[in-house]
PDB file of C-alpha atoms in Angstrom:
ATOM      1  CA  UNK A   1      -7.814  -7.890  15.244  1.00  0.00           C
ATOM      2  CA  UNK A   2      -6.323 -11.387  15.526  1.00  0.00           C
ATOM      3  CA  UNK A   3      -5.296 -13.490  12.543  1.00  0.00           C
ATOM      4  CA  UNK A   4      -5.028 -17.279  12.530  1.00  0.00           C
ATOM      5  CA  UNK A   5      -1.969 -18.791  10.832  1.00  0.00           C
ATOM      6  CA  UNK A   6      -4.068 -20.355   8.083  1.00  0.00           C
ATOM      7  CA  UNK A   7      -5.938 -17.117   7.422  1.00  0.00           C
ATOM      8  CA  UNK A   8      -2.764 -15.034   7.155  1.00  0.00           C
ATOM      9  CA  UNK A   9      -1.166 -17.577   4.785  1.00  0.00           C
ATOM     10  CA  UNK A  10      -4.248 -17.417   2.578  1.00  0.00           C
ATOM     11  CA  UNK A  11      -4.271 -13.597   2.668  1.00  0.00           C
ATOM     12  CA  UNK A  12      -0.596 -13.323   1.709  1.00  0.00           C
ATOM     13  CA  UNK A  13      -1.042 -15.759  -1.194  1.00  0.00           C
ATOM     14  CA  UNK A  14      -3.944 -13.673  -2.495  1.00  0.00           C
ATOM     15  CA  UNK A  15      -1.936 -10.478  -1.995  1.00  0.00           C
ATOM     16  CA  UNK A  16       1.101 -11.838  -3.837  1.00  0.00           C
ATOM     17  CA  UNK A  17      -1.145 -12.874  -6.706  1.00  0.00           C
ATOM     18  CA  UNK A  18      -2.465  -9.315  -6.923  1.00  0.00           C
ATOM     19  CA  UNK A  19       1.033  -7.852  -6.826  1.00  0.00           C
ATOM     20  CA  UNK A  20       2.307 -10.382  -9.361  1.00  0.00           C
ATOM     21  CA  UNK A  21      -0.416  -9.276 -11.756  1.00  0.00           C
ATOM     22  CA  UNK A  22       1.088  -5.785 -11.723  1.00  0.00           C
ATOM     23  CA  UNK A  23       4.098  -7.069 -13.597  1.00  0.00           C
ATOM     24  CA  UNK A  24       2.632  -9.991 -15.535  1.00  0.00           C
ATOM     25  CA  UNK A  25      -0.442  -8.250 -16.922  1.00  0.00           C
ATOM     26  CA  UNK A  26       0.789  -5.465 -19.230  1.00  0.00           C
ATOM     27  CA  UNK A  27      -0.680  -2.057 -18.592  1.00  0.00           C
ATOM     28  CA  UNK A  28      -2.055  -0.088 -21.524  1.00  0.00           C
ATOM     29  CA  UNK A  29       1.218   1.823 -21.773  1.00  0.00           C
ATOM     30  CA  UNK A  30       3.681  -1.062 -21.390  1.00  0.00           C
ATOM     31  CA  UNK A  31       5.134  -2.950 -24.376  1.00  0.00           C
ATOM     32  CA  UNK A  32       7.307  -6.098 -24.171  1.00  0.00           C
ATOM     33  CA  UNK A  33      10.498  -5.959 -26.256  1.00  0.00           C
ATOM     34  CA  UNK A  34      11.767  -9.246 -27.673  1.00  0.00           C
ATOM     35  CA  UNK A  35      13.745  -8.812 -30.875  1.00  0.00           C
ATOM     36  CA  UNK A  36      14.418  -5.143 -31.475  1.00  0.00           C
ATOM     37  CA  UNK A  37      15.754  -2.307 -29.332  1.00  0.00           C
ATOM     38  CA  UNK A  38      14.271   1.203 -29.735  1.00  0.00           C
ATOM     39  CA  UNK A  39      16.406   4.217 -30.443  1.00  0.00           C
ATOM     40  CA  UNK A  40      17.600   6.454 -27.564  1.00  0.00           C
ATOM     41  CA  UNK A  41      14.954   9.030 -28.502  1.00  0.00           C
ATOM     42  CA  UNK A  42      12.219   6.427 -28.171  1.00  0.00           C
ATOM     43  CA  UNK A  43      13.449   5.538 -24.679  1.00  0.00           C
ATOM     44  CA  UNK A  44      13.404   9.113 -23.426  1.00  0.00           C
ATOM     45  CA  UNK A  45      11.183   9.414 -20.343  1.00  0.00           C
ATOM     46  CA  UNK A  46      10.709   5.658 -20.117  1.00  0.00           C
ATOM     47  CA  UNK A  47      12.026   2.935 -17.842  1.00  0.00           C
ATOM     48  CA  UNK A  48      13.673  -0.280 -19.026  1.00  0.00           C
ATOM     49  CA  UNK A  49      13.874  -3.318 -16.753  1.00  0.00           C
ATOM     50  CA  UNK A  50      14.078  -7.086 -17.132  1.00  0.00           C
ATOM     51  CA  UNK A  51      11.801  -9.652 -15.573  1.00  0.00           C
ATOM     52  CA  UNK A  52      11.719 -13.410 -16.130  1.00  0.00           C
ATOM     53  CA  UNK A  53      13.971 -13.127 -19.172  1.00  0.00           C
ATOM     54  CA  UNK A  54      11.874 -10.475 -20.886  1.00  0.00           C
ATOM     55  CA  UNK A  55      12.730  -6.806 -21.209  1.00  0.00           C
ATOM     56  CA  UNK A  56       9.859  -4.458 -20.462  1.00  0.00           C
ATOM     57  CA  UNK A  57       9.577  -0.925 -21.795  1.00  0.00           C
ATOM     58  CA  UNK A  58       7.331   1.212 -19.630  1.00  0.00           C
ATOM     59  CA  UNK A  59       6.199   4.774 -20.185  1.00  0.00           C
ATOM     60  CA  UNK A  60       6.232   5.315 -16.418  1.00  0.00           C
ATOM     61  CA  UNK A  61       9.033   7.613 -15.388  1.00  0.00           C
ATOM     62  CA  UNK A  62       9.319   5.663 -12.139  1.00  0.00           C
ATOM     63  CA  UNK A  63       7.677   2.893 -10.097  1.00  0.00           C
ATOM     64  CA  UNK A  64       7.687   3.386  -6.320  1.00  0.00           C
ATOM     65  CA  UNK A  65       6.320   1.248  -3.489  1.00  0.00           C
ATOM     66  CA  UNK A  66       5.813   2.080   0.181  1.00  0.00           C
ATOM     67  CA  UNK A  67       5.634  -1.006   2.424  1.00  0.00           C
ATOM     68  CA  UNK A  68       4.645  -0.597   6.079  1.00  0.00           C
ATOM     69  CA  UNK A  69       4.435  -3.466   8.545  1.00  0.00           C
ATOM     70  CA  UNK A  70       3.227  -3.159  12.137  1.00  0.00           C
ATOM     71  CA  UNK A  71       4.123  -6.293  14.097  1.00  0.00           C
ATOM     72  CA  UNK A  72       5.533  -5.365  17.541  1.00  0.00           C
ATOM     73  CA  UNK A  73       2.713  -3.612  19.420  1.00  0.00           C
ATOM     74  CA  UNK A  74       3.408  -1.964  22.774  1.00  0.00           C
ATOM     75  CA  UNK A  75      -0.007  -0.935  24.126  1.00  0.00           C
ATOM     76  CA  UNK A  76      -2.369  -3.883  24.321  1.00  0.00           C
ATOM     77  CA  UNK A  77      -2.607  -5.212  20.766  1.00  0.00           C
ATOM     78  CA  UNK A  78      -1.388  -8.720  19.962  1.00  0.00           C
ATOM     79  CA  UNK A  79       1.936  -8.893  18.118  1.00  0.00           C
ATOM     80  CA  UNK A  80       1.836 -10.071  14.493  1.00  0.00           C
ATOM     81  CA  UNK A  81       5.131 -11.917  14.157  1.00  0.00           C
ATOM     82  CA  UNK A  82       4.699 -13.149  10.582  1.00  0.00           C
ATOM     83  CA  UNK A  83       4.563  -9.655   9.079  1.00  0.00           C
ATOM     84  CA  UNK A  84       8.336  -8.958   8.668  1.00  0.00           C
ATOM     85  CA  UNK A  85       8.777 -12.147   6.630  1.00  0.00           C
ATOM     86  CA  UNK A  86       5.702 -11.428   4.532  1.00  0.00           C
ATOM     87  CA  UNK A  87       6.876  -7.891   3.814  1.00  0.00           C
ATOM     88  CA  UNK A  88      10.232  -9.244   2.691  1.00  0.00           C
ATOM     89  CA  UNK A  89       8.484 -11.495   0.154  1.00  0.00           C
ATOM     90  CA  UNK A  90       6.480  -8.561  -1.185  1.00  0.00           C
ATOM     91  CA  UNK A  91       9.638  -6.422  -1.359  1.00  0.00           C
ATOM     92  CA  UNK A  92      11.509  -9.040  -3.398  1.00  0.00           C
ATOM     93  CA  UNK A  93       8.594  -9.453  -5.780  1.00  0.00           C
ATOM     94  CA  UNK A  94       8.143  -5.733  -6.365  1.00  0.00           C
ATOM     95  CA  UNK A  95      11.857  -5.163  -6.943  1.00  0.00           C
ATOM     96  CA  UNK A  96      11.805  -7.908  -9.563  1.00  0.00           C
ATOM     97  CA  UNK A  97       9.058  -5.927 -11.330  1.00  0.00           C
ATOM     98  CA  UNK A  98      11.121  -2.744 -11.458  1.00  0.00           C
ATOM     99  CA  UNK A  99       9.850  -0.951  -8.332  1.00  0.00           C
ATOM    100  CA  UNK A 100      11.940   1.207  -6.040  1.00  0.00           C
ATOM    101  CA  UNK A 101      10.845  -0.024  -2.604  1.00  0.00           C
ATOM    102  CA  UNK A 102      10.790   1.829   0.703  1.00  0.00           C
ATOM    103  CA  UNK A 103      10.034  -0.496   3.641  1.00  0.00           C
ATOM    104  CA  UNK A 104       9.327   0.473   7.262  1.00  0.00           C
ATOM    105  CA  UNK A 105       8.530  -1.653  10.306  1.00  0.00           C
ATOM    106  CA  UNK A 106       6.880  -0.822  13.633  1.00  0.00           C
ATOM    107  CA  UNK A 107       6.017   2.846  13.215  1.00  0.00           C
ATOM    108  CA  UNK A 108       4.387   4.840  15.997  1.00  0.00           C
ATOM    109  CA  UNK A 109       1.457   7.181  15.378  1.00  0.00           C
ATOM    110  CA  UNK A 110       3.477  10.196  14.259  1.00  0.00           C
ATOM    111  CA  UNK A 111       5.850   8.133  12.119  1.00  0.00           C
ATOM    112  CA  UNK A 112       3.008   6.282  10.384  1.00  0.00           C
ATOM    113  CA  UNK A 113       1.297   9.449   9.186  1.00  0.00           C
ATOM    114  CA  UNK A 114       4.609  11.086   8.272  1.00  0.00           C
ATOM    115  CA  UNK A 115       5.622   8.111   6.103  1.00  0.00           C
ATOM    116  CA  UNK A 116       2.493   8.406   3.952  1.00  0.00           C
ATOM    117  CA  UNK A 117       2.910  12.174   3.610  1.00  0.00           C
ATOM    118  CA  UNK A 118       6.632  12.024   2.829  1.00  0.00           C
ATOM    119  CA  UNK A 119       6.230   9.284   0.232  1.00  0.00           C
ATOM    120  CA  UNK A 120       3.495  11.216  -1.564  1.00  0.00           C
ATOM    121  CA  UNK A 121       5.523  14.426  -1.448  1.00  0.00           C
ATOM    122  CA  UNK A 122       8.540  12.624  -2.895  1.00  0.00           C
ATOM    123  CA  UNK A 123       6.856  10.673  -5.681  1.00  0.00           C
ATOM    124  CA  UNK A 124       3.176  11.562  -5.921  1.00  0.00           C
ATOM    125  CA  UNK A 125       3.375  14.749  -7.979  1.00  0.00           C
ATOM    126  CA  UNK A 126       5.153  13.348 -11.050  1.00  0.00           C
ATOM    127  CA  UNK A 127       2.327  12.567 -13.455  1.00  0.00           C
ATOM    128  CA  UNK A 128       4.243   9.701 -15.098  1.00  0.00           C
ATOM    129  CA  UNK A 129       4.937   7.789 -11.886  1.00  0.00           C
ATOM    130  CA  UNK A 130       3.091   4.766 -10.584  1.00  0.00           C
ATOM    131  CA  UNK A 131       2.774   4.258  -6.834  1.00  0.00           C
ATOM    132  CA  UNK A 132       1.922   1.295  -4.635  1.00  0.00           C
ATOM    133  CA  UNK A 133       1.088   1.587  -0.935  1.00  0.00           C
ATOM    134  CA  UNK A 134       0.967  -1.556   1.201  1.00  0.00           C
ATOM    135  CA  UNK A 135       0.089  -1.624   4.906  1.00  0.00           C
ATOM    136  CA  UNK A 136       0.068  -4.819   6.951  1.00  0.00           C
ATOM    137  CA  UNK A 137      -0.954  -4.690  10.598  1.00  0.00           C
ATOM    138  CA  UNK A 138      -3.932  -4.313  12.886  1.00  0.00           C
ATOM    139  CA  UNK A 139      -7.000  -2.431  11.740  1.00  0.00           C
ATOM    140  CA  UNK A 140     -10.133  -1.292  13.549  1.00  0.00           C
ATOM    141  CA  UNK A 141     -13.568  -0.120  12.450  1.00  0.00           C
ATOM    142  CA  UNK A 142     -15.905   2.246  14.262  1.00  0.00           C
ATOM    143  CA  UNK A 143     -19.150   3.659  12.809  1.00  0.00           C
ATOM    144  CA  UNK A 144     -18.264   2.427   9.304  1.00  0.00           C
ATOM    145  CA  UNK A 145     -14.879   4.176   9.395  1.00  0.00           C
ATOM    146  CA  UNK A 146     -11.649   2.196   9.161  1.00  0.00           C
ATOM    147  CA  UNK A 147      -8.515   2.932  11.170  1.00  0.00           C
ATOM    148  CA  UNK A 148      -4.898   1.808  10.846  1.00  0.00           C
ATOM    149  CA  UNK A 149      -3.407   0.937  14.235  1.00  0.00           C
ATOM    150  CA  UNK A 150       0.194   2.109  14.874  1.00  0.00           C
ATOM    151  CA  UNK A 151       2.354   0.263  17.367  1.00  0.00           C
ATOM    152  CA  UNK A 152       1.788   2.741  20.230  1.00  0.00           C
ATOM    153  CA  UNK A 153      -2.013   2.940  19.999  1.00  0.00           C
ATOM    154  CA  UNK A 154      -4.070   1.456  22.863  1.00  0.00           C
ATOM    155  CA  UNK A 155      -7.032  -0.773  22.160  1.00  0.00           C
ATOM    156  CA  UNK A 156     -10.356   0.958  21.692  1.00  0.00           C
ATOM    157  CA  UNK A 157     -11.848  -0.872  24.667  1.00  0.00           C
ATOM    158  CA  UNK A 158      -9.022  -0.088  27.084  1.00  0.00           C
ATOM    159  CA  UNK A 159      -8.460   3.601  26.287  1.00  0.00           C
ATOM    160  CA  UNK A 160     -10.946   5.099  23.857  1.00  0.00           C
ATOM    161  CA  UNK A 161      -9.539   8.641  23.896  1.00  0.00           C
ATOM    162  CA  UNK A 162      -5.988   7.326  23.523  1.00  0.00           C
ATOM    163  CA  UNK A 163      -7.054   5.270  20.521  1.00  0.00           C
ATOM    164  CA  UNK A 164      -8.593   8.303  18.771  1.00  0.00           C
ATOM    165  CA  UNK A 165      -5.396  10.278  19.339  1.00  0.00           C
ATOM    166  CA  UNK A 166      -3.140   7.580  17.893  1.00  0.00           C
ATOM    167  CA  UNK A 167      -5.045   5.689  15.188  1.00  0.00           C
ATOM    168  CA  UNK A 168      -4.798   6.828  11.566  1.00  0.00           C
ATOM    169  CA  UNK A 169      -8.209   7.300   9.964  1.00  0.00           C
ATOM    170  CA  UNK A 170      -8.696   5.879   6.504  1.00  0.00           C
ATOM    171  CA  UNK A 171     -10.423   9.151   5.640  1.00  0.00           C
ATOM    172  CA  UNK A 172      -7.066  10.887   6.162  1.00  0.00           C
ATOM    173  CA  UNK A 173      -5.438   8.502   3.706  1.00  0.00           C
ATOM    174  CA  UNK A 174      -8.283   9.137   1.261  1.00  0.00           C
ATOM    175  CA  UNK A 175      -7.570  12.867   1.510  1.00  0.00           C
ATOM    176  CA  UNK A 176      -3.886  12.240   0.780  1.00  0.00           C
ATOM    177  CA  UNK A 177      -4.800  10.006  -2.168  1.00  0.00           C
ATOM    178  CA  UNK A 178      -6.984  12.679  -3.740  1.00  0.00           C
ATOM    179  CA  UNK A 179      -3.974  14.978  -3.962  1.00  0.00           C
ATOM    180  CA  UNK A 180      -1.819  12.491  -5.877  1.00  0.00           C
ATOM    181  CA  UNK A 181      -1.067  13.440  -9.482  1.00  0.00           C
ATOM    182  CA  UNK A 182       0.761  10.234 -10.452  1.00  0.00           C
ATOM    183  CA  UNK A 183      -0.672   8.219 -13.328  1.00  0.00           C
ATOM    184  CA  UNK A 184      -1.493   5.215 -11.153  1.00  0.00           C
ATOM    185  CA  UNK A 185      -1.732   4.760  -7.381  1.00  0.00           C
ATOM    186  CA  UNK A 186      -2.746   1.491  -5.712  1.00  0.00           C
ATOM    187  CA  UNK A 187      -3.464   1.146  -1.979  1.00  0.00           C
ATOM    188  CA  UNK A 188      -3.425  -2.335  -0.405  1.00  0.00           C
ATOM    189  CA  UNK A 189      -4.314  -3.039   3.232  1.00  0.00           C
ATOM    190  CA  UNK A 190      -3.699  -6.438   4.804  1.00  0.00           C
ATOM    191  CA  UNK A 191      -5.835  -5.660   7.863  1.00  0.00           C
ATOM    192  CA  UNK A 192      -9.184  -6.488   9.415  1.00  0.00           C
ATOM    193  CA  UNK A 193     -11.937  -4.034   8.550  1.00  0.00           C
ATOM    194  CA  UNK A 194     -15.637  -4.696   8.945  1.00  0.00           C
ATOM    195  CA  UNK A 195     -17.063  -1.448   7.595  1.00  0.00           C
ATOM    196  CA  UNK A 196     -16.936   0.690   4.482  1.00  0.00           C
ATOM    197  CA  UNK A 197     -13.260   1.641   4.572  1.00  0.00           C
ATOM    198  CA  UNK A 198     -13.387   4.330   1.912  1.00  0.00           C
ATOM    199  CA  UNK A 199     -16.996   5.390   2.397  1.00  0.00           C
ATOM    200  CA  UNK A 200     -16.806   8.929   0.991  1.00  0.00           C
ATOM    201  CA  UNK A 201     -20.488   9.208   0.151  1.00  0.00           C
ATOM    202  CA  UNK A 202     -23.542   7.035  -0.228  1.00  0.00           C
ATOM    203  CA  UNK A 203     -23.519   5.159  -3.497  1.00  0.00           C
ATOM    204  CA  UNK A 204     -26.524   5.469  -5.818  1.00  0.00           C
ATOM    205  CA  UNK A 205     -28.700   2.476  -6.502  1.00  0.00           C
ATOM    206  CA  UNK A 206     -27.605   0.225  -9.338  1.00  0.00           C
ATOM    207  CA  UNK A 207     -29.439   1.296 -12.521  1.00  0.00           C
ATOM    208  CA  UNK A 208     -31.310  -1.363 -14.503  1.00  0.00           C
TER     209      UNK A 208
END
């Protein structure tokens, strides 16, 4: 899908606001420290970091972010040249909030799926971790199912079978997410989707 310059600027501002809220709005298990310092025993299993002049004590054992940007497409999709710069802004912001950041650009089909799996295997099974996944690139929707488009995938109209072989189904990511044991996991997708991306089952009607 194509993005206009104005639309992408608006989307990145909204995204940065969401990410900023992760550090500014205290979670139920985060406590700001201003005047006193806890004993070493109280800090056991926690993470200390500073942000905007304030020291934050978090009960998370670690904060990890996976950033993936697809900008240089090789098989029919329009390049998205603003993505590397946008990812850099997100990386800087997350690091300032105490996240360990892993950033990858221009992954092919195999690499894209492997990155999600490897990141979850590395950090997703510690119950005291918090995880953030951010994908920025082309997306496609077919029959109410969303797809992430790696750099080597053809367009759906030009090579339908090739697209199915390369694109990463959102249902596959949902399956990965269900196996995560970490305390918190947030998935963000800066992509065009027109259907129900995580449509696992039909929702019941809203009760009165």
